[in-house]
Coordinates of C-alpha atoms and ligand atoms in Angstrom, one line a residue:
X1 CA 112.5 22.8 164.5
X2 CA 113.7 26.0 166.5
X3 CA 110.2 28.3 167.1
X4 CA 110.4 31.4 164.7
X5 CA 109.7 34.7 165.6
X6 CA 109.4 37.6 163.5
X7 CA 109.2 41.3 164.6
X8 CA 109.0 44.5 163.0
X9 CA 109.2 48.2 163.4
X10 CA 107.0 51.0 161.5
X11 CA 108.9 52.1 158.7
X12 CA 109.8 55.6 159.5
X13 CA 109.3 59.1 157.3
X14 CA 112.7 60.3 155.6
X15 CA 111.1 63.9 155.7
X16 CA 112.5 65.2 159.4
X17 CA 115.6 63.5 161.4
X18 CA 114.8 60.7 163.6
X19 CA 114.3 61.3 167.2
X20 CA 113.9 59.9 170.2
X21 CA 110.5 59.0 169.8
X22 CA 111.5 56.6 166.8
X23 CA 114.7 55.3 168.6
X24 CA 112.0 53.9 171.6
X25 CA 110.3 51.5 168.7
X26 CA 113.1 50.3 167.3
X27 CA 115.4 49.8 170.7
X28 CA 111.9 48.1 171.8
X29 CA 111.9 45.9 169.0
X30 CA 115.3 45.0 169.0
X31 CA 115.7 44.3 173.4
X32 CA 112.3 41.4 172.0
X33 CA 114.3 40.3 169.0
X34 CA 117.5 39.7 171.4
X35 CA 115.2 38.3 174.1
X36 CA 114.0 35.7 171.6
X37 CA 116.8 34.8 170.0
X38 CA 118.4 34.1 173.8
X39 CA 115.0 32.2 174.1
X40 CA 116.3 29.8 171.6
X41 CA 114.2 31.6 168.4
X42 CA 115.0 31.7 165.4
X43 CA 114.2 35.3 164.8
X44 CA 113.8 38.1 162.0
X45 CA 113.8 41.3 162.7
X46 CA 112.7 44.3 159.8
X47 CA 113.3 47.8 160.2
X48 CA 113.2 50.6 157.0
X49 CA 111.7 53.7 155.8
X50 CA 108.3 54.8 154.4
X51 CA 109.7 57.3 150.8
X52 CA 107.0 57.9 149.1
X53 CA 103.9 60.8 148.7
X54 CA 103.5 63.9 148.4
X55 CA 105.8 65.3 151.8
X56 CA 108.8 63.6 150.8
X57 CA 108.6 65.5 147.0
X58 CA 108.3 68.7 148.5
X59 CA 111.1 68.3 150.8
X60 CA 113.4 67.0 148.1
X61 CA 111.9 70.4 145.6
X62 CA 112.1 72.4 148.4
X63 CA 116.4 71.4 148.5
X64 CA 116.3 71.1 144.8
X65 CA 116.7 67.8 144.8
X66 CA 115.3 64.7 143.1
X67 CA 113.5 62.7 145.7
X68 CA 115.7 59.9 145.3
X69 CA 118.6 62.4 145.7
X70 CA 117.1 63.9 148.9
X71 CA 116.4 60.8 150.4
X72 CA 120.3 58.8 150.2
X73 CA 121.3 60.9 152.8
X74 CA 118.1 60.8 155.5
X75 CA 118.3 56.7 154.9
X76 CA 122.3 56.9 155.8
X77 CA 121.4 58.9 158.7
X78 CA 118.2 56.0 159.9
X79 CA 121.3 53.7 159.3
X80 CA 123.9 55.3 161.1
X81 CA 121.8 56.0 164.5
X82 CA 120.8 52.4 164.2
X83 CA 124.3 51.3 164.4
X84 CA 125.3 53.6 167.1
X85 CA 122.0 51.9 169.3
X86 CA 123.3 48.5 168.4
X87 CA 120.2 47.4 166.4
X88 CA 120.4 44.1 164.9
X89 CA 117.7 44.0 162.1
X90 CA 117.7 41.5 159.7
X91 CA 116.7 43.7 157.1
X92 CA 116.0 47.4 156.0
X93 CA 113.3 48.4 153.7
X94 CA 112.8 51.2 151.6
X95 CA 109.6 51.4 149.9
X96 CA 111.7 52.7 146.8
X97 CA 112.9 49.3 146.2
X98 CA 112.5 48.0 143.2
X99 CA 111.0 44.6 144.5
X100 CA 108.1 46.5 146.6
X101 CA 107.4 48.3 144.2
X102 CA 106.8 45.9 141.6
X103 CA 105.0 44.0 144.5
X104 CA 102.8 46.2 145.5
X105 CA 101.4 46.4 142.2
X106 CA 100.9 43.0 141.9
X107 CA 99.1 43.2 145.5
X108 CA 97.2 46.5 144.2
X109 CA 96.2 44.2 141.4
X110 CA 95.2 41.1 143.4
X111 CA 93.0 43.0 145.5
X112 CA 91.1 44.8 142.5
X113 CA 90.4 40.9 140.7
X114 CA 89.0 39.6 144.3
X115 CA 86.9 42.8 144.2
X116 CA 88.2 44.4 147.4
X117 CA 89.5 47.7 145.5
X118 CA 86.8 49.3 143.3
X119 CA 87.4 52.6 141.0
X120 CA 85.5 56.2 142.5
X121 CA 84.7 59.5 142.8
X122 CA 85.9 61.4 146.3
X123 CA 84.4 64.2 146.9
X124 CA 84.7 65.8 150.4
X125 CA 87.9 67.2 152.6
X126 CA 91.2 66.8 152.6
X127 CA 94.2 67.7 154.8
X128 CA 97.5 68.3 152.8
X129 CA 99.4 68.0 155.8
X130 CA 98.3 65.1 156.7
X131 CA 97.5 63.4 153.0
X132 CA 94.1 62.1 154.0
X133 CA 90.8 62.7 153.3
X134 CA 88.6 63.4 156.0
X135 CA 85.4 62.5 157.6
X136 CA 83.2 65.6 159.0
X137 CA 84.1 63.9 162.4
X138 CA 87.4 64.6 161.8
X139 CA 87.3 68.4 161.5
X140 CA 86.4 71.3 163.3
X141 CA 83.6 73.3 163.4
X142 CA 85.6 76.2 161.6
X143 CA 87.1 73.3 159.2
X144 CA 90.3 72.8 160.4
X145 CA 92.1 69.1 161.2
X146 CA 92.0 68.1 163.9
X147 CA 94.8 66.3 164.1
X148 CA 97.0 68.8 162.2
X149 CA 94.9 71.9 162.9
X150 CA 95.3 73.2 159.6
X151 CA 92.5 74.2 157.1
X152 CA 91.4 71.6 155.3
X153 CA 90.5 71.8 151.9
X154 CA 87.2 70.9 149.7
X155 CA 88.6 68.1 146.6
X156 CA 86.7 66.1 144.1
X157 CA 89.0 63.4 143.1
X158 CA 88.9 59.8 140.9
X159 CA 90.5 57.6 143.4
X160 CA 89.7 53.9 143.8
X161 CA 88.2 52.1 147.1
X162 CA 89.5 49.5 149.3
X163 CA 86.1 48.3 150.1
X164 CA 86.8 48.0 153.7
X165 CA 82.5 48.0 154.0
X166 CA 83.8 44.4 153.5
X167 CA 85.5 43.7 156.3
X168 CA 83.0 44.9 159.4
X169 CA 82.2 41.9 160.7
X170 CA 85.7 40.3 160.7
X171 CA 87.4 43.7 162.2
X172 CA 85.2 44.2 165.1
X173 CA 84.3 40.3 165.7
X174 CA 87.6 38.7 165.1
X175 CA 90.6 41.0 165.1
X176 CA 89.1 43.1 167.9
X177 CA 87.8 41.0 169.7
X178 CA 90.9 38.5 170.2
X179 CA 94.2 39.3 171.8
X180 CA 95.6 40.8 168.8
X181 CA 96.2 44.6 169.9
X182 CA 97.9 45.2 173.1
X183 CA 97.5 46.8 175.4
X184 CA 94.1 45.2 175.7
X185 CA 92.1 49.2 176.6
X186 CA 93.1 50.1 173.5
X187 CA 90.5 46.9 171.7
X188 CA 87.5 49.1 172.6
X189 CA 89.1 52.6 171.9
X190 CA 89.3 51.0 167.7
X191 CA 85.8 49.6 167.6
X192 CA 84.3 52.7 170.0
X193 CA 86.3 55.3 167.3
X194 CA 86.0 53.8 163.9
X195 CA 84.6 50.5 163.8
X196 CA 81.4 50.9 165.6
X197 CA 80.0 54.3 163.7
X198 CA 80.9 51.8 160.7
X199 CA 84.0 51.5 158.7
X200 CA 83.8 53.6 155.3
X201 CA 85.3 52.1 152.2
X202 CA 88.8 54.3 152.4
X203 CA 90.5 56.0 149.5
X204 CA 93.8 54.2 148.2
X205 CA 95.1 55.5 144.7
X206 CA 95.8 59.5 144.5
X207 CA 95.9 61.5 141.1
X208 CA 96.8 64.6 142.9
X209 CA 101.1 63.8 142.9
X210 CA 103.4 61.4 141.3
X211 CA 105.7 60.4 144.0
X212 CA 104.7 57.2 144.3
X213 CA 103.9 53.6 142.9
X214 CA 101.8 53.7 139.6
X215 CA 99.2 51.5 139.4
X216 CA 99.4 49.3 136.6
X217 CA 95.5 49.5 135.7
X218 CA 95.4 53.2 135.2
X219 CA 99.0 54.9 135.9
X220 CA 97.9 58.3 136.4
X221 CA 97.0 57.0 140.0
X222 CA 99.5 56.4 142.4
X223 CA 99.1 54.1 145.3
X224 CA 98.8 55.9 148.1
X225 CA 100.7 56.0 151.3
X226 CA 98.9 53.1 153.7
X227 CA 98.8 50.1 150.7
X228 CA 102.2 50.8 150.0
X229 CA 103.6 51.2 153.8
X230 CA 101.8 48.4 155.5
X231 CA 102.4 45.9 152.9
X232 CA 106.5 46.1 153.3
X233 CA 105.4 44.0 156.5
X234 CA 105.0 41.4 153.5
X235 CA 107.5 42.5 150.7
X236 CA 110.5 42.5 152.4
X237 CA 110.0 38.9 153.1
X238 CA 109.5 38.1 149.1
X239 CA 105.9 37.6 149.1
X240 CA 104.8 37.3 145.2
X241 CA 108.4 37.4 144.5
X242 CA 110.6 35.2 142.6
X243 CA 113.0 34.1 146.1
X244 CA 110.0 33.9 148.7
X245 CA 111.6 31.3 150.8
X246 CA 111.3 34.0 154.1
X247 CA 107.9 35.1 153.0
X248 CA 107.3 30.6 153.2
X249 CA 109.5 30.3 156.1
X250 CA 107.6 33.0 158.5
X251 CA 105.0 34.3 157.1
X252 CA 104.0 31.2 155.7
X253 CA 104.3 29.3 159.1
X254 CA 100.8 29.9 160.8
X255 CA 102.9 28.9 164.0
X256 CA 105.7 31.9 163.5
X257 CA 104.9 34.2 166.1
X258 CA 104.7 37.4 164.6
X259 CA 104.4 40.9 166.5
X260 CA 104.3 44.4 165.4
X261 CA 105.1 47.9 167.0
X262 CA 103.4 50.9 166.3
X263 CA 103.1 54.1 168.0
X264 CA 99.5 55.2 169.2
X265 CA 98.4 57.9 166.5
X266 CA 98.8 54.5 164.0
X267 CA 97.3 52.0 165.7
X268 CA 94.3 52.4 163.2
X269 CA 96.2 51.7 160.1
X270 CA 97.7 48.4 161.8
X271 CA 94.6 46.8 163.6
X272 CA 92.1 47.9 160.6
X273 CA 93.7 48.4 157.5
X274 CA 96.1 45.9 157.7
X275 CA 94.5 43.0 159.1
X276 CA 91.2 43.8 156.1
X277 CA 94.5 43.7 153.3
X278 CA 95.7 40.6 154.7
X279 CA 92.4 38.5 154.8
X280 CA 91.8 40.1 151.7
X281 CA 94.6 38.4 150.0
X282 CA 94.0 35.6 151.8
X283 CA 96.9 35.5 154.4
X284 CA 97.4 34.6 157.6
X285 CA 97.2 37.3 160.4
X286 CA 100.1 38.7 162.4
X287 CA 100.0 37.2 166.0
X288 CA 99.9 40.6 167.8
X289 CA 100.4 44.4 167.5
X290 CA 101.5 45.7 170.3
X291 CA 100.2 49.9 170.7
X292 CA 102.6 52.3 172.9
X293 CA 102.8 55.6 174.0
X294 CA 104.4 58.8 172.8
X295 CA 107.6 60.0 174.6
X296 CA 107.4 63.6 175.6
X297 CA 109.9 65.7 176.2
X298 CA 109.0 68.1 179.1
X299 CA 105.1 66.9 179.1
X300 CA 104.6 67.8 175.8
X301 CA 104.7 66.1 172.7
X302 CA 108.0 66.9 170.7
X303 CA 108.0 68.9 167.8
X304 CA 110.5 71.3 165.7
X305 CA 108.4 74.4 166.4
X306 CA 108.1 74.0 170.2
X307 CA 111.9 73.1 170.0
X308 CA 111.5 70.6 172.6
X309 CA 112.9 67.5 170.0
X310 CA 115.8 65.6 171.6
X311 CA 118.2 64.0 169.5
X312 CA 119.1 60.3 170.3
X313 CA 122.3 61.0 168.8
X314 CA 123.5 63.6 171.4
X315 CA 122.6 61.5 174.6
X316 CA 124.2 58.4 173.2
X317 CA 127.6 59.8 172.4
X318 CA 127.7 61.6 175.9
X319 CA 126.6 58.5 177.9
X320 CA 127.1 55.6 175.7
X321 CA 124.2 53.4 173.9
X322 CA 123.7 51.0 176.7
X323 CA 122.4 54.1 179.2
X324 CA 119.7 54.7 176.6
X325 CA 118.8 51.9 176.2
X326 CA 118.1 50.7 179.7
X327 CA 116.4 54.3 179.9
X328 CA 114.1 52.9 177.3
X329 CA 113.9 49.7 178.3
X330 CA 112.8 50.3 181.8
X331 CA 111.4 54.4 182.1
X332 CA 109.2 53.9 179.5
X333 CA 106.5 51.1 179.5
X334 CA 104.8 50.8 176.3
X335 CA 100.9 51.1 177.7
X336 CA 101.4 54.7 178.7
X337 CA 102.9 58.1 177.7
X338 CA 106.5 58.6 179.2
X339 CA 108.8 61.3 179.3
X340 CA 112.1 62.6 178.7
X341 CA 114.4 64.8 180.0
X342 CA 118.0 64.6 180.9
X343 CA 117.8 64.7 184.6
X344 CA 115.1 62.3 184.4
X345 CA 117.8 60.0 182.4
X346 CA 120.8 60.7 184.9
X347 CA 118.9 60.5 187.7
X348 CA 117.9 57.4 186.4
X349 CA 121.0 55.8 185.1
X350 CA 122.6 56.7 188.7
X351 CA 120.0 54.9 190.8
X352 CA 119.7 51.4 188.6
X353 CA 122.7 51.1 186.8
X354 CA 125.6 53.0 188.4
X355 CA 124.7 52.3 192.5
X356 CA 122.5 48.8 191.8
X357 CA 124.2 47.1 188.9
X358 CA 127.1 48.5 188.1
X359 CA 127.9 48.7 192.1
X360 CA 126.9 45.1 192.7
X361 CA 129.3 43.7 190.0
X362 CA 132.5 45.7 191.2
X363 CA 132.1 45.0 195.1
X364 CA 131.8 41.6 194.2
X365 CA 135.1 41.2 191.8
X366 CA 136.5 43.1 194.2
X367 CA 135.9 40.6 197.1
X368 CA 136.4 37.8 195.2
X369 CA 140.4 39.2 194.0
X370 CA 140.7 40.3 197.2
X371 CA 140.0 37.0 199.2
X372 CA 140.4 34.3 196.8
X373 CA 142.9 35.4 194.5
X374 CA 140.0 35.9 191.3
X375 CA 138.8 32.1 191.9
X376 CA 136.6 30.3 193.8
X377 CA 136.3 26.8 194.4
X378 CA 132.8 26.2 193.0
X379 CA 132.9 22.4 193.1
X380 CA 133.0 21.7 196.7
X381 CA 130.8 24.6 198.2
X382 CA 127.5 25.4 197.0
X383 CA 125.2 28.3 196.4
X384 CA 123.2 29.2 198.9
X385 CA 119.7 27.6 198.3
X386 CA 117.4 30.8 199.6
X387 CA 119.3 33.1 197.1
X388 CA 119.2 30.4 194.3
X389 CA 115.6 29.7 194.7
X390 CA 115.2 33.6 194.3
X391 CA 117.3 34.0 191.2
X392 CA 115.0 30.9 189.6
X393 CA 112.1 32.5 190.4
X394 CA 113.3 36.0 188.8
X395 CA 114.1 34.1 185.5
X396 CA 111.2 32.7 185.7
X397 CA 108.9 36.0 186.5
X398 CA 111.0 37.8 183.9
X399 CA 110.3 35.5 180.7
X400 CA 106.9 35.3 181.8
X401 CA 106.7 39.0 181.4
X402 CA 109.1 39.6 178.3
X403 CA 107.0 36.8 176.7
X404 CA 103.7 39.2 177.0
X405 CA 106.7 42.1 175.9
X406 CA 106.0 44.0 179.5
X407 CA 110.1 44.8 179.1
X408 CA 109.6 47.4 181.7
X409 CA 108.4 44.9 184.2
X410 CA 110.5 42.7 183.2
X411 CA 113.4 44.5 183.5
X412 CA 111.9 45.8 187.1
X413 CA 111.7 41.9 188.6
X414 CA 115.8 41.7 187.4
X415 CA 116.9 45.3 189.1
X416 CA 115.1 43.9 192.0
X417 CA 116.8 40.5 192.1
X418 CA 120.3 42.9 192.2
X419 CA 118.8 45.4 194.9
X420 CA 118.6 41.5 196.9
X421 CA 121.9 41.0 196.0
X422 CA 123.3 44.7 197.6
X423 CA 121.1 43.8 200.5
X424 CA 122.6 40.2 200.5
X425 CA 126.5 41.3 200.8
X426 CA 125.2 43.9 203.3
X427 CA 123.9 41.3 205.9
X428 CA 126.3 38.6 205.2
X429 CA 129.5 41.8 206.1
X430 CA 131.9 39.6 203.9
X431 CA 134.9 41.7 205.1
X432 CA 133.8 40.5 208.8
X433 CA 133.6 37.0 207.8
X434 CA 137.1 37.7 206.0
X435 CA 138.5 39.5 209.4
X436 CA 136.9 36.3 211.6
X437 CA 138.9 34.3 209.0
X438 CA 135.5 32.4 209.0
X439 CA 136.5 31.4 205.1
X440 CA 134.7 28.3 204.2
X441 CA 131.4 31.0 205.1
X442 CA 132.7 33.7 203.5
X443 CA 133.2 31.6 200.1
X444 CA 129.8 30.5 200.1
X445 CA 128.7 33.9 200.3
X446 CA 130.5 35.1 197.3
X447 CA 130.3 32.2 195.2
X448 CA 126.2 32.9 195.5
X449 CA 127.2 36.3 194.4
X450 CA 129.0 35.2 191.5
X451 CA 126.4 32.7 190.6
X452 CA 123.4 34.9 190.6
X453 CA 124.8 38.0 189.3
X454 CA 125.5 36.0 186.5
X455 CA 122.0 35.4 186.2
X456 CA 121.1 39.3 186.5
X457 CA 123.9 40.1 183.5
X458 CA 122.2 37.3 181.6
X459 CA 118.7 38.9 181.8
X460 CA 120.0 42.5 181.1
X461 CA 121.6 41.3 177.8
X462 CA 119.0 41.9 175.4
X463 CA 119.2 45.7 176.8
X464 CA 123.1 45.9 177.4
X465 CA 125.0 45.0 174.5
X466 CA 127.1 47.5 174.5
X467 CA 128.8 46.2 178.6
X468 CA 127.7 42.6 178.6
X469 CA 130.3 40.9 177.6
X470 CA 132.6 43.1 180.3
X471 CA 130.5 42.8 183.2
X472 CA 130.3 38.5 182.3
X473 CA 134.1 38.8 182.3
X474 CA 134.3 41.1 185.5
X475 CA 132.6 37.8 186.8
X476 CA 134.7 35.2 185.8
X477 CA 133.2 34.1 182.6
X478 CA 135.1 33.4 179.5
X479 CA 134.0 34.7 175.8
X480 CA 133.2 30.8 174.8
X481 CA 131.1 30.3 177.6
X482 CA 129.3 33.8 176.8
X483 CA 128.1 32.2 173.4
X484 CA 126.8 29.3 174.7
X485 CA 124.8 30.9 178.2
X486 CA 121.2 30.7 177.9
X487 CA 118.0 30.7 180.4
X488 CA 118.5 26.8 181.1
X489 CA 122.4 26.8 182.0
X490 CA 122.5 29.9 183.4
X491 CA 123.3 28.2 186.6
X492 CA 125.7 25.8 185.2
X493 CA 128.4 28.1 184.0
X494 CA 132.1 27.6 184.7
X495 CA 134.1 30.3 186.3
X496 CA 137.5 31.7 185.3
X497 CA 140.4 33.2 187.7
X498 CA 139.0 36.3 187.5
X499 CA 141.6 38.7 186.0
X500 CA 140.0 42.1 184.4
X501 CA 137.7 44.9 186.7
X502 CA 136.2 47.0 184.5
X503 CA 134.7 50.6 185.3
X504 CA 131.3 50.1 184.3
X505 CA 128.6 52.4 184.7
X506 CA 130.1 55.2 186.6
X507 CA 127.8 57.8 188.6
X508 CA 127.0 60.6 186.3
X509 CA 128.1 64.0 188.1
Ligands
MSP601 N1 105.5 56.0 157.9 C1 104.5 55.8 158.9 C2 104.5 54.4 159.4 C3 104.2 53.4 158.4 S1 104.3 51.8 159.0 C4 103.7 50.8 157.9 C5 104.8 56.8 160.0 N2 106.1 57.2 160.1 S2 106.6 58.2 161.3 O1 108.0 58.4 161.0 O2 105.8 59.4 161.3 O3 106.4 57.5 162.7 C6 106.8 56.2 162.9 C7 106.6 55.8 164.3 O4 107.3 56.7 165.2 C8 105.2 55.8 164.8 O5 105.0 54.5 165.4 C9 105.1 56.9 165.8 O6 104.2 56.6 166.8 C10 106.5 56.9 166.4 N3 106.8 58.1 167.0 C11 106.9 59.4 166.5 N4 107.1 60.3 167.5 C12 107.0 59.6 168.7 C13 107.2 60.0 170.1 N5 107.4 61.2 170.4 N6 107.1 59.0 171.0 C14 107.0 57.7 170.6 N7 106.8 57.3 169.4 C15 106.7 58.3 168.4 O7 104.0 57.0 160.8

């Protein structure tokens, strides 16, 4: 039985475009989901967006729209910058599908017969920009937000209670205190914030819009936003549904390892809420939820009004999907803030991909055309045995950190193995060896060149989809053998006459 892995991204808002900032979770998940899947997993991957509450019917009213008209077209546009990135999830949820919804009733339900949901009275603030009510630690002295800044607003509201009282104990003594949220600083930051000045039973039904899922109990209260987001985690696999064979098959497998990414500002809902709704229903708990940063553009968070938003869209028609996704891959470590700006990215893309990678590859195709007619005779000589212990300890080094999902590391141990590699052909002066007609030497030394930047195109491929296959083929290897390379045969591959060179990542002027 192959291992199982299943990954998912928040599900994003369909009330603004997607930018940059939502690209970095979703080329994130997708570089894991490829790295598994080489990893020999068997791997599921869900992406989608979050439709309902009050923001999205305003937006739609505000275009004179119905919601569901106003929200074909920002779902076409998550779509089409998906497939412009190359992401390759399983599945896309909308939380206007029919199936969630009828599920999360059903979940809404379950919770209420356990007793975990209780019917209320709120009385106390509310932000309308952010849809929550709010604690008087949560607002300013001249009663603003503080997380949106605007005035809140005094409500008295029926609502029901997810009693998440409840859950105390388990939150700060199990889910805390394990290796569940990564990075690990951020553990302390949850219990120190909300778990510690103890957790207060949290509002979940609103009367106050209708764009939403009715409850069946009472249907003047809609569901509101966190029940219904967080639990697509569990929909979209079929859970309480007639066809739940994923739900069995991943979910359902305590040894499935299961991750989720979520950007910092929601790394409450995912390592409180969610974790309380799932041992209230009496499911297993997701393996980990790994926290990142916000990208900002300029040092400062993006946003519409500073005008400071940079669209994905833009940078990957000018220099291809592959550029922004190593920018991603490798700029931008997950336990940290990072930071955008096109200079950043060329500067960037010049130094790693264009004068290490990229560079490497061609000088090396060139040499071998050059000297050996495209082919070298791999079955006498041999790779040299101080550059092949090298490339086995990079593979090595580099699952050991994409297995803890440090792809920025990871992704630093394989651009050193190819700044080596330069080094390498700089020492060995192939062209001397070529003048000194010294040939058995000078085939050794390329035929370690060809073996081990095999190895550094293999490791990139979860972040290059868009070159890999061309820079394998710039190295001799054919399309069959591409489908069958993986982190154990990597040195075992077979070589082709090398016949194609390929311009691959040019320096950006
Ligand atoms: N709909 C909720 C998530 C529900 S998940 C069950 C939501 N949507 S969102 O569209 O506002 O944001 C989704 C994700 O995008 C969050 O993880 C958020 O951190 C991330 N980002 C939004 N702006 C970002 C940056 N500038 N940088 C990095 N990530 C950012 O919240």
């Amino acid at each position: 039985m192959p291992k199982k892995f299943y990954i998912t991204t928040p599900i994003y808002y369909p009330s603004g475009n997607l930018h940059i900032g939502h690209a970095y979770t979703t080329t994130l998940a997708d570089i894991l989901k490829r790295y598994k899947k080489l990893d020999g997993y068997e791997t599921y991957f869900l992406t989608g967006s979050d439709e309902h509450g009050q923001k999205i019917e305003q937006k739609a009213e505000e275009e004179n729209l119905t919601p569901m008209e106003y929200l074909k077209d920002k779902v076409e546009s998550f779509k089409t910058l998906w497939n412009l990135l190359y992401i390759d999830y399983d599945k896309f949820i909308r939380t206007t599908d029919v199936y969630h919804e009828e599920t999360v009733k059903k979940i809404f339900t379950k919770l209420l017969e356990e007793g975990y949901i209780y019917e209320g009275k709120y009385e106390g603030f509310y932000c309308v920009s952010c849809e929550e009510f709010l604690n008087s630690d949560q607002i300013t002295k001249d009663n603003r937000c503080k997380i949106s800044n605007n005035a809140v607003v005094v409500v008295q509201e029926d609502t029901y209670f997810l009693q998440l009282s409840k859950f105390q104990n388990f939150i700060e003594n199990d889910v805390l205190a394990s290796d569940f949220l990564i990075p690990a600083y951020r553990r302390n930051e949850m219990i120190n914030s909300f778990v510690k000045p103890e957790l207060k039973d949290l509002s979940v039904t609103r009367t106050s819009f209708s764009w939403g899922i009715p409850i069946n109990e009472n249907p003047k209260h809609i569901v509101y936003v966190w029940i219904d987001a967080l639990t697509n985690y569990i929909t979209a696999l079929g859970y309480l549904q007639e066809n739940d064979s994923n739900f069995n098959k991943y979910w359902g497998d305590k040894d499935t390892e299961i991750l989720h990414l979520a950007g910092k500002e929601i790394i409450r809902f995912h390592s409180i809420y969610w974790p309380a709704i799932l041992k209230g229903l009496n499911l297993r708990q997701p393996n980990h939820l790994l926290g990142h940063g916000w990208i900002l553009s300029g040092g400062t968070k993006m946003s519409k009004s500073i005008g400071n938003v940079v669209d994905p869209i833009k940078i990957i028609q000018k220099y291809g999907a592959d550029g922004f996704r190593f920018y991603i891959a490798y700029e931008l470590p997950t336990e940290k803030d990072g930071n955008f700006t096109e200079d950043l990215f060329v500067e960037s893309y010049n130094a790693h991909l264009a004068n290490n990678v990229g560079n490497l590859i061609s000088r090396t195709n060139q040499m071998i055309t050059k000297y050996f007619e495209g082919k070298l005779n791999h079955s006498v000589i041999k790779m040299n045995s101080v550059v092949e212990k090298e490339v086995i300890s990079t593979i090595n080094n580099y699952k050991k950190l994409m297995d803890e999902y440090k792809i920025s590391e990871a992704t630093r141990v394989v651009l050193d193995l190819g700044k080596t590699l330069n080094k390498y052909i700089e020492e060995q002066t192939p062209w001397t060896l070529a003048k000194e007609e010294r040939f058995e030497e000078l085939e050794e030394v390329l035929i370690t060149l060809q073996k081990a930047i095999v190895a550094v195109i293999l490791l990139l491929k979860p972040i290059l989809v868009e070159n890999t296959d061309k820079m394998f083929n710039d190295m001799g290897i054919s399309k069959k053998q591409i489908e069958i390379i993986n982190f154990d045969n990597i040195l075992e591959m077979k070589f082709e006459k090398i016949e194609s060179k390929q311009i691959l990542f040019n320096r950006i002027k």
